mmCIF file of C-alpha atoms in Angstrom:
data_model
loop_
_atom_site.group_PDB
_atom_site.id
_atom_site.type_symbol
_atom_site.label_atom_id
_atom_site.label_comp_id
_atom_site.label_asym_id
_atom_site.label_seq_id
_atom_site.Cartn_x
_atom_site.Cartn_y
_atom_site.Cartn_z
ATOM 1 C CA MET N 1 127.122 189.000 26.655
ATOM 2 C CA ASN N 2 130.411 189.051 27.995
ATOM 3 C CA TYR N 3 132.864 186.039 28.964
ATOM 4 C CA THR N 4 135.966 186.246 30.628
ATOM 5 C CA LEU N 5 139.727 184.503 29.609
ATOM 6 C CA TRP N 6 142.369 183.536 30.951
ATOM 7 C CA ILE N 7 145.972 183.876 29.094
ATOM 8 C CA GLY N 8 149.121 182.336 29.893
ATOM 9 C CA SER N 9 151.858 183.189 27.532
ATOM 10 C CA TYR N 10 156.097 182.936 28.041
ATOM 11 C CA ALA N 11 157.785 185.805 29.972
ATOM 12 C CA LYS N 12 159.260 186.574 32.795
ATOM 13 C CA LYS N 13 159.562 186.188 36.136
ATOM 14 C CA GLU N 14 159.567 190.682 36.718
ATOM 15 C CA GLU N 15 156.994 190.207 33.532
ATOM 16 C CA ARG N 16 152.999 190.510 33.751
ATOM 17 C CA GLY N 17 152.667 187.407 31.327
ATOM 18 C CA ILE N 18 149.307 186.215 33.364
ATOM 19 C CA TYR N 19 146.734 187.646 31.246
ATOM 20 C CA LYS N 20 143.376 188.371 32.036
ATOM 21 C CA VAL N 21 141.129 189.582 29.115
ATOM 22 C CA ASN N 22 136.885 190.001 28.119
ATOM 23 C CA VAL N 23 135.258 188.840 24.773
ATOM 24 C CA ASP N 24 132.272 190.845 24.087
ATOM 25 C CA THR N 25 129.653 189.297 22.021
ATOM 26 C CA GLU N 26 127.930 191.891 21.476
ATOM 27 C CA ASN N 27 130.442 194.383 20.113
ATOM 28 C CA GLU N 28 132.333 192.079 18.903
ATOM 29 C CA LYS N 29 135.303 193.136 20.803
ATOM 30 C CA LEU N 30 138.516 191.795 22.995
ATOM 31 C CA ASN N 31 140.295 194.171 26.039
ATOM 32 C CA VAL N 32 143.103 193.312 27.871
ATOM 33 C CA THR N 33 141.357 193.888 32.048
ATOM 34 C CA GLY N 34 144.644 192.858 33.977
ATOM 35 C CA ARG N 35 148.501 191.662 33.652
ATOM 36 C CA TYR N 36 150.006 189.508 36.810
ATOM 37 C CA ALA N 37 153.175 188.852 37.908
ATOM 38 C CA GLY N 38 155.175 186.130 39.331
ATOM 39 C CA VAL N 39 155.927 183.788 37.633
ATOM 40 C CA GLU N 40 158.957 182.613 34.830
ATOM 41 C CA ASN N 41 156.963 180.920 31.445
ATOM 42 C CA PRO N 42 153.486 180.553 32.612
ATOM 43 C CA SER N 43 151.920 178.811 29.572
ATOM 44 C CA TYR N 44 149.644 176.919 30.679
ATOM 45 C CA LEU N 45 146.731 177.819 33.167
ATOM 46 C CA ALA N 46 143.797 175.940 35.061
ATOM 47 C CA GLU N 47 141.416 176.806 37.695
ATOM 48 C CA ALA N 48 139.876 175.290 40.130
ATOM 49 C CA GLY N 49 138.248 175.939 43.933
ATOM 50 C CA GLY N 50 138.696 179.487 43.082
ATOM 51 C CA TYR N 51 141.865 179.703 42.250
ATOM 52 C CA LEU N 52 144.484 179.241 39.388
ATOM 53 C CA PHE N 53 146.858 176.783 38.903
ATOM 54 C CA VAL N 54 149.996 177.749 36.468
ATOM 55 C CA ALA N 55 152.934 175.432 35.081
ATOM 56 C CA SER N 56 155.493 177.512 34.780
ATOM 57 C CA GLU N 57 157.755 176.052 31.722
ATOM 58 C CA THR N 58 161.307 176.346 32.860
ATOM 59 C CA MET N 59 164.395 174.272 33.152
ATOM 60 C CA LYS N 60 163.634 174.254 36.955
ATOM 61 C CA GLY N 61 160.191 173.477 36.882
ATOM 62 C CA GLN N 62 156.998 174.234 38.952
ATOM 63 C CA ALA N 63 153.806 174.411 39.606
ATOM 64 C CA VAL N 64 152.373 178.200 41.125
ATOM 65 C CA LEU N 65 148.723 178.850 42.852
ATOM 66 C CA PHE N 66 147.482 181.486 42.877
ATOM 67 C CA LYS N 67 144.316 182.813 44.793
ATOM 68 C CA ILE N 68 141.234 184.561 42.271
ATOM 69 C CA ASP N 69 139.842 187.859 44.121
ATOM 70 C CA GLU N 70 138.428 190.518 43.186
ATOM 71 C CA GLU N 71 141.753 192.624 42.862
ATOM 72 C CA GLY N 72 142.594 189.979 40.410
ATOM 73 C CA LEU N 73 145.224 187.620 41.452
ATOM 74 C CA ASP N 74 147.864 187.069 44.770
ATOM 75 C CA ARG N 75 150.422 184.218 44.530
ATOM 76 C CA ARG N 76 150.203 181.544 47.615
ATOM 77 C CA ALA N 77 152.275 178.743 46.996
ATOM 78 C CA ILE N 78 155.087 176.873 44.490
ATOM 79 C CA ALA N 79 156.076 173.541 44.397
ATOM 80 C CA GLU N 80 158.373 172.062 42.105
ATOM 81 C CA ALA N 81 157.925 169.582 39.604
ATOM 82 C CA GLY N 82 160.569 167.766 40.280
ATOM 83 C CA GLU N 83 161.043 167.598 35.888
ATOM 84 C CA MET N 84 161.899 170.447 33.702
ATOM 85 C CA ALA N 85 159.001 171.989 31.236
ATOM 86 C CA PRO N 86 155.758 171.766 32.674
ATOM 87 C CA CYS N 87 153.829 172.436 29.358
ATOM 88 C CA HIS N 88 150.509 171.369 30.719
ATOM 89 C CA ILE N 89 148.330 172.365 33.397
ATOM 90 C CA TYR N 90 145.037 170.031 35.246
ATOM 91 C CA ALA N 91 143.208 170.720 37.952
ATOM 92 C CA GLU N 92 139.905 169.640 39.589
ATOM 93 C CA ASP N 93 139.005 170.238 43.473
ATOM 94 C CA THR N 94 142.085 170.672 44.950
ATOM 95 C CA SER N 95 143.818 167.920 43.190
ATOM 96 C CA VAL N 96 146.195 168.985 40.490
ATOM 97 C CA TRP N 97 148.760 167.542 37.872
ATOM 98 C CA THR N 98 151.335 168.863 35.127
ATOM 99 C CA ALA N 99 152.440 167.210 31.789
ATOM 100 C CA ASN N 100 156.382 167.823 32.352
ATOM 101 C CA TYR N 101 157.639 168.268 29.019
ATOM 102 C CA GLY N 102 160.782 166.465 30.547
ATOM 103 C CA GLY N 103 159.305 163.039 29.834
ATOM 104 C CA SER N 104 156.636 163.636 33.285
ATOM 105 C CA VAL N 105 153.886 163.895 34.891
ATOM 106 C CA THR N 106 153.783 165.273 39.007
ATOM 107 C CA LYS N 107 150.926 165.515 41.061
ATOM 108 C CA TYR N 108 150.100 167.633 43.185
ATOM 109 C CA GLU N 109 147.432 168.738 46.082
ATOM 110 C CA ARG N 110 145.927 171.945 47.729
ATOM 111 C CA ASP N 111 145.429 171.799 50.787
ATOM 112 C CA GLY N 112 143.980 175.593 51.993
ATOM 113 C CA ASP N 113 146.544 177.966 49.964
ATOM 114 C CA ARG N 114 149.243 175.457 50.468
ATOM 115 C CA LEU N 115 150.870 172.957 47.010
ATOM 116 C CA THR N 116 152.237 169.939 47.800
ATOM 117 C CA LYS N 117 153.731 167.272 45.362
ATOM 118 C CA THR N 118 152.174 163.946 45.968
ATOM 119 C CA ALA N 119 152.902 161.437 43.223
ATOM 120 C CA PHE N 120 155.335 161.333 40.416
ATOM 121 C CA VAL N 121 156.043 159.119 37.278
ATOM 122 C CA LYS N 122 158.236 158.867 34.383
ATOM 123 C CA HIS N 123 158.117 157.783 30.932
ATOM 124 C CA GLU N 124 160.877 155.603 29.316
ATOM 125 C CA GLY N 125 162.069 155.414 25.198
ATOM 126 C CA SER N 126 162.375 157.386 22.734
ATOM 127 C CA GLY N 127 160.381 157.730 18.798
ATOM 128 C CA LEU N 128 161.405 157.943 15.099
ATOM 129 C CA ASN N 129 161.937 161.721 14.798
ATOM 130 C CA ALA N 130 165.073 161.678 15.878
ATOM 131 C CA ASP N 131 165.282 165.411 16.482
ATOM 132 C CA ARG N 132 161.866 165.350 18.010
ATOM 133 C CA GLN N 133 161.696 162.369 19.795
ATOM 134 C CA ASP N 134 164.941 161.380 21.109
ATOM 135 C CA ALA N 135 163.389 160.866 24.558
ATOM 136 C CA PRO N 136 159.635 161.469 26.518
ATOM 137 C CA HIS N 137 158.308 164.759 25.851
ATOM 138 C CA VAL N 138 154.972 164.550 28.278
ATOM 139 C CA HIS N 139 152.711 167.318 26.558
ATOM 140 C CA SER N 140 148.940 166.896 28.249
ATOM 141 C CA VAL N 141 147.394 165.385 30.417
ATOM 142 C CA THR N 142 143.124 164.812 30.332
ATOM 143 C CA PRO N 143 140.475 163.239 32.634
ATOM 144 C CA PHE N 144 138.686 160.348 31.354
ATOM 145 C CA PRO N 145 134.759 160.507 31.666
ATOM 146 C CA ASP N 146 135.133 158.185 34.041
ATOM 147 C CA GLY N 147 135.884 160.060 36.700
ATOM 148 C CA LEU N 148 139.077 158.186 37.473
ATOM 149 C CA HIS N 149 141.322 158.086 35.042
ATOM 150 C CA ILE N 150 143.611 160.022 32.909
ATOM 151 C CA VAL N 151 145.048 160.378 29.626
ATOM 152 C CA VAL N 152 148.458 161.691 28.867
ATOM 153 C CA CYS N 153 150.112 162.074 25.475
ATOM 154 C CA ASP N 154 153.660 161.022 24.951
ATOM 155 C CA LEU N 155 155.129 162.985 21.673
ATOM 156 C CA GLY N 156 158.090 162.080 21.911
ATOM 157 C CA THR N 157 157.506 157.818 22.658
ATOM 158 C CA ASP N 158 154.097 157.985 20.485
ATOM 159 C CA THR N 159 152.595 156.850 23.330
ATOM 160 C CA LEU N 160 149.117 157.737 24.956
ATOM 161 C CA ALA N 161 149.301 156.435 28.490
ATOM 162 C CA VAL N 162 146.760 155.371 30.878
ATOM 163 C CA TYR N 163 147.268 156.129 34.932
ATOM 164 C CA GLU N 164 144.860 155.967 38.038
ATOM 165 C CA LYS N 165 144.518 159.861 38.248
ATOM 166 C CA ASN N 166 145.575 159.809 41.927
ATOM 167 C CA GLU N 167 148.032 157.187 42.664
ATOM 168 C CA LEU N 168 149.758 157.612 38.944
ATOM 169 C CA LYS N 169 149.361 153.846 38.374
ATOM 170 C CA LEU N 170 149.388 153.036 35.094
ATOM 171 C CA VAL N 171 146.297 151.385 32.778
ATOM 172 C CA LYS N 172 146.848 151.047 29.528
ATOM 173 C CA GLU N 173 149.752 152.143 26.358
ATOM 174 C CA VAL N 174 148.729 152.790 23.262
ATOM 175 C CA LYS N 175 150.988 153.258 20.673
ATOM 176 C CA THR N 176 149.960 156.339 18.451
ATOM 177 C CA ALA N 177 151.467 155.840 14.360
ATOM 178 C CA PRO N 178 155.526 156.068 14.411
ATOM 179 C CA GLY N 179 156.858 159.577 13.735
ATOM 180 C CA SER N 180 153.184 161.214 14.857
ATOM 181 C CA GLY N 181 153.730 163.087 17.866
ATOM 182 C CA PRO N 182 150.651 162.642 20.158
ATOM 183 C CA ARG N 183 150.407 166.281 21.974
ATOM 184 C CA MET N 184 146.332 166.731 23.343
ATOM 185 C CA ALA N 185 143.461 165.210 23.767
ATOM 186 C CA LEU N 186 139.817 165.607 23.209
ATOM 187 C CA PHE N 187 137.159 163.868 24.957
ATOM 188 C CA HIS N 188 133.607 163.919 23.012
ATOM 189 C CA PRO N 189 131.391 164.751 25.968
ATOM 190 C CA ASP N 190 128.246 162.904 24.596
ATOM 191 C CA LEU N 191 129.981 159.787 22.940
ATOM 192 C CA PRO N 192 132.686 157.428 24.282
ATOM 193 C CA VAL N 193 135.337 158.674 21.888
ATOM 194 C CA LEU N 194 138.592 160.334 22.231
ATOM 195 C CA TYR N 195 140.280 162.834 20.366
ATOM 196 C CA VAL N 196 144.091 163.240 19.477
ATOM 197 C CA ILE N 197 145.910 165.628 17.598
ATOM 198 C CA ASN N 198 149.251 164.995 16.673
ATOM 199 C CA GLU N 199 151.709 167.376 16.823
ATOM 200 C CA LEU N 200 154.797 165.518 13.822
ATOM 201 C CA ASN N 201 153.073 164.902 11.453
ATOM 202 C CA SER N 202 149.600 167.268 11.757
ATOM 203 C CA THR N 203 147.085 164.211 11.916
ATOM 204 C CA VAL N 204 144.329 164.004 14.338
ATOM 205 C CA SER N 205 143.455 159.721 15.824
ATOM 206 C CA ILE N 206 139.849 158.881 16.543
ATOM 207 C CA TYR N 207 139.659 155.687 19.821
ATOM 208 C CA LYS N 208 137.278 154.264 21.212
ATOM 209 C CA VAL N 209 137.075 154.532 25.237
ATOM 210 C CA GLU N 210 135.004 152.616 27.671
ATOM 211 C CA MET N 211 134.984 153.499 31.269
ATOM 212 C CA ASP N 212 138.302 151.433 32.956
ATOM 213 C CA GLY N 213 140.466 153.357 30.639
ATOM 214 C CA TYR N 214 140.646 150.611 27.927
ATOM 215 C CA MET N 215 141.304 152.841 24.278
ATOM 216 C CA MET N 216 140.882 151.385 21.030
ATOM 217 C CA HIS N 217 142.237 153.309 17.672
ATOM 218 C CA LEU N 218 139.466 153.554 15.243
ATOM 219 C CA ASP N 219 140.985 155.560 12.464
ATOM 220 C CA THR N 220 143.441 158.769 11.924
ATOM 221 C CA VAL N 221 142.616 161.114 9.597
ATOM 222 C CA ALA N 222 144.473 164.586 7.940
ATOM 223 C CA ALA N 223 144.649 167.690 9.093
ATOM 224 C CA LEU N 224 146.314 169.524 6.427
ATOM 225 C CA PRO N 225 144.831 170.895 3.202
ATOM 226 C CA ASP N 226 145.877 168.985 0.334
ATOM 227 C CA GLY N 227 149.441 169.830 -1.258
ATOM 228 C CA TYR N 228 150.324 171.781 1.583
ATOM 229 C CA LYS N 229 154.647 170.785 1.434
ATOM 230 C CA GLY N 230 155.536 173.360 3.984
ATOM 231 C CA VAL N 231 156.389 172.832 7.927
ATOM 232 C CA HIS N 232 153.358 172.090 9.933
ATOM 233 C CA THR N 233 152.750 171.599 13.526
ATOM 234 C CA GLY N 234 149.295 170.024 14.937
ATOM 235 C CA ALA N 235 148.707 172.434 17.978
ATOM 236 C CA ASP N 236 144.959 171.954 19.444
ATOM 237 C CA LEU N 237 141.535 170.651 19.666
ATOM 238 C CA GLN N 238 138.002 171.992 20.215
ATOM 239 C CA PHE N 239 134.349 171.509 19.577
ATOM 240 C CA SER N 240 131.433 173.901 18.713
ATOM 241 C CA PRO N 241 129.011 175.140 20.828
ATOM 242 C CA ASP N 242 126.904 172.715 19.139
ATOM 243 C CA ARG N 243 129.752 170.470 19.199
ATOM 244 C CA ARG N 244 128.962 168.959 15.380
ATOM 245 C CA PHE N 245 132.333 170.132 14.037
ATOM 246 C CA LEU N 246 135.960 169.205 15.594
ATOM 247 C CA TYR N 247 138.677 172.075 15.101
ATOM 248 C CA ALA N 248 142.375 171.778 14.573
ATOM 249 C CA SER N 249 144.926 173.993 15.104
ATOM 250 C CA ILE N 250 147.962 173.585 12.837
ATOM 251 C CA ARG N 251 151.695 175.962 13.145
ATOM 252 C CA GLY N 252 153.330 176.735 10.264
ATOM 253 C CA TRP N 253 150.440 176.599 7.929
ATOM 254 C CA ASN N 254 148.757 178.977 10.522
ATOM 255 C CA GLY N 255 144.732 177.744 10.042
ATOM 256 C CA PHE N 256 142.112 175.485 10.964
ATOM 257 C CA ALA N 257 140.446 172.572 9.753
ATOM 258 C CA ILE N 258 136.887 172.090 10.480
ATOM 259 C CA PHE N 259 136.115 168.431 10.441
ATOM 260 C CA ASP N 260 132.146 167.412 10.613
ATOM 261 C CA VAL N 261 131.206 165.325 13.951
ATOM 262 C CA GLN N 262 129.419 161.991 12.370
ATOM 263 C CA GLY N 263 127.562 159.381 13.374
ATOM 264 C CA GLU N 264 129.330 157.646 16.516
ATOM 265 C CA GLY N 265 131.843 159.915 16.089
ATOM 266 C CA GLU N 266 134.112 159.480 13.040
ATOM 267 C CA LEU N 267 135.479 163.033 11.172
ATOM 268 C CA SER N 268 134.687 164.083 7.707
ATOM 269 C CA GLN N 269 137.755 164.831 5.789
ATOM 270 C CA PRO N 270 137.824 168.856 6.368
ATOM 271 C CA ARG N 271 137.829 171.967 5.847
ATOM 272 C CA HIS N 272 140.466 174.708 6.263
ATOM 273 C CA VAL N 273 140.067 178.107 6.505
ATOM 274 C CA GLU N 274 143.977 180.223 6.872
ATOM 275 C CA GLY N 275 144.247 182.193 10.125
ATOM 276 C CA ALA N 276 144.617 185.820 11.166
ATOM 277 C CA GLY N 277 147.903 185.386 12.608
ATOM 278 C CA LYS N 278 151.619 183.018 13.281
ATOM 279 C CA THR N 279 151.268 179.852 15.065
ATOM 280 C CA PRO N 280 148.568 179.138 16.415
ATOM 281 C CA ARG N 281 149.912 177.510 19.811
ATOM 282 C CA SER N 282 146.012 177.210 21.198
ATOM 283 C CA PHE N 283 142.478 178.779 20.819
ATOM 284 C CA TYR N 284 138.994 178.225 23.111
ATOM 285 C CA VAL N 285 135.730 178.325 21.746
ATOM 286 C CA LEU N 286 133.038 180.082 23.927
ATOM 287 C CA PRO N 287 130.536 177.694 25.360
ATOM 288 C CA ASP N 288 127.634 179.406 24.100
ATOM 289 C CA ALA N 289 127.978 181.723 21.881
ATOM 290 C CA PRO N 290 129.217 180.867 18.382
ATOM 291 C CA TYR N 291 133.011 183.026 18.706
ATOM 292 C CA LEU N 292 136.413 181.293 18.893
ATOM 293 C CA VAL N 293 139.450 182.865 20.203
ATOM 294 C CA THR N 294 142.756 182.313 19.057
ATOM 295 C CA ALA N 295 146.368 182.987 20.815
ATOM 296 C CA TYR N 296 148.845 183.647 18.164
ATOM 297 C CA GLN N 297 152.605 182.830 19.724
ATOM 298 C CA ASP N 298 154.984 184.556 17.222
ATOM 299 C CA SER N 299 152.886 187.241 16.224
ATOM 300 C CA ASN N 300 152.405 188.014 19.359
ATOM 301 C CA GLU N 301 148.347 188.342 19.626
ATOM 302 C CA LEU N 302 144.808 187.768 20.038
ATOM 303 C CA ALA N 303 142.444 187.097 17.419
ATOM 304 C CA LEU N 304 138.692 187.023 17.937
ATOM 305 C CA PHE N 305 136.228 184.637 14.874
ATOM 306 C CA LYS N 306 132.921 184.104 14.166
ATOM 307 C CA ILE N 307 131.372 180.492 13.658
ATOM 308 C CA GLU N 308 129.285 180.901 10.816
ATOM 309 C CA LYS N 309 126.407 178.730 10.521
ATOM 310 C CA ASN N 310 127.997 176.225 8.475
ATOM 311 C CA GLY N 311 130.694 175.759 10.996
ATOM 312 C CA LEU N 312 134.128 177.811 9.710
ATOM 313 C CA PRO N 313 135.867 180.503 11.864
ATOM 314 C CA ILE N 314 136.060 183.882 9.807
ATOM 315 C CA PHE N 315 137.756 185.804 11.493
ATOM 316 C CA ILE N 316 136.623 189.361 12.557
ATOM 317 C CA GLU N 317 139.283 191.813 12.066
ATOM 318 C CA GLU N 318 139.605 192.375 16.397
ATOM 319 C CA LYS N 319 142.988 191.501 17.823
ATOM 320 C CA VAL N 320 144.750 192.486 20.965
ATOM 321 C CA THR N 321 148.405 192.485 21.562
ATOM 322 C CA ILE N 322 149.317 190.007 24.425
ATOM 323 C CA GLN N 323 153.225 188.574 24.063
ATOM 324 C CA GLU N 324 154.094 184.952 22.974
ATOM 325 C CA PRO N 325 150.367 184.187 24.447
ATOM 326 C CA VAL N 326 150.288 179.978 24.427
ATOM 327 C CA CYS N 327 147.249 179.422 26.086
ATOM 328 C CA VAL N 328 143.936 180.438 26.604
ATOM 329 C CA ILE N 329 141.246 179.547 29.375
ATOM 330 C CA LYS N 330 137.704 180.567 30.332
ATOM 331 C CA LYS N 331 137.658 182.231 33.593
ATOM 332 C CA GLY N 332 135.748 180.682 35.886
ATOM 333 C CA GLU N 333 135.868 177.235 34.063
ATOM 334 C CA LYS N 334 137.755 173.729 35.092
#
């Protein structure tokens, strides 16, 4: 089988920083099949309705709209985020949201080939870690299963904020452990459970959720190997194709924590697999094939892992060179 991925990276505007990559699972090969310019630091990508939406992680802060066609990508519109450093983007139908590291969330609407900012909310506060939590630092926007809300991870204030998604009206705030730095959120597809990877202490937190935006903390599990004392920052979360395992990537240590998903969504103590590069910023698990593709930001490469029956991802000596890759999503998927 062949799968097509979009890769976001850090690049100058004139550089081709958006990559199109083919994953050939039969031959276990990665191939770069396209590269596209037109956005400075296209660090995170989202696809919906035949368009690719790009977060331009710059001091100016923009969302950029590309039409996906047979030739690749055609840039159509740019909208100002109203905040510095959009570092995550989510899209569905014609609606788009960016998480702005400067401390805010922006909503946009696409009307044909136009993209317009329609709502904006600014966070306030700080956290325990003076170096990393001097101010709000919003890191991700994730849709609630009810279709009505989004959950926003604010690394700077140790907060999970639930908003009504269309007008960004605040519904609920949940404080995480002081100094934890919530980064990315992932809902279980079948259970009323949310998982959050905390960047600053490299843990995974588990929350019970309900359809009205309600969240309650259940547990937090350490992701690092016992005895590790070096630099570390939690990065991303993904499920295995059969949802039996949850993977967490950890930078600094540069490996994966593998949790068994149990019963009502509880997590086992993790097993660990060392990675194949430096700084695993983002990774993607193919939805119906036992393969995992990881973007290694600081060693400038994309690496292919095969998932064993026991859930462990094993590097199979297949890489392609990509300059500072930081996002991996599947083409044709929201």
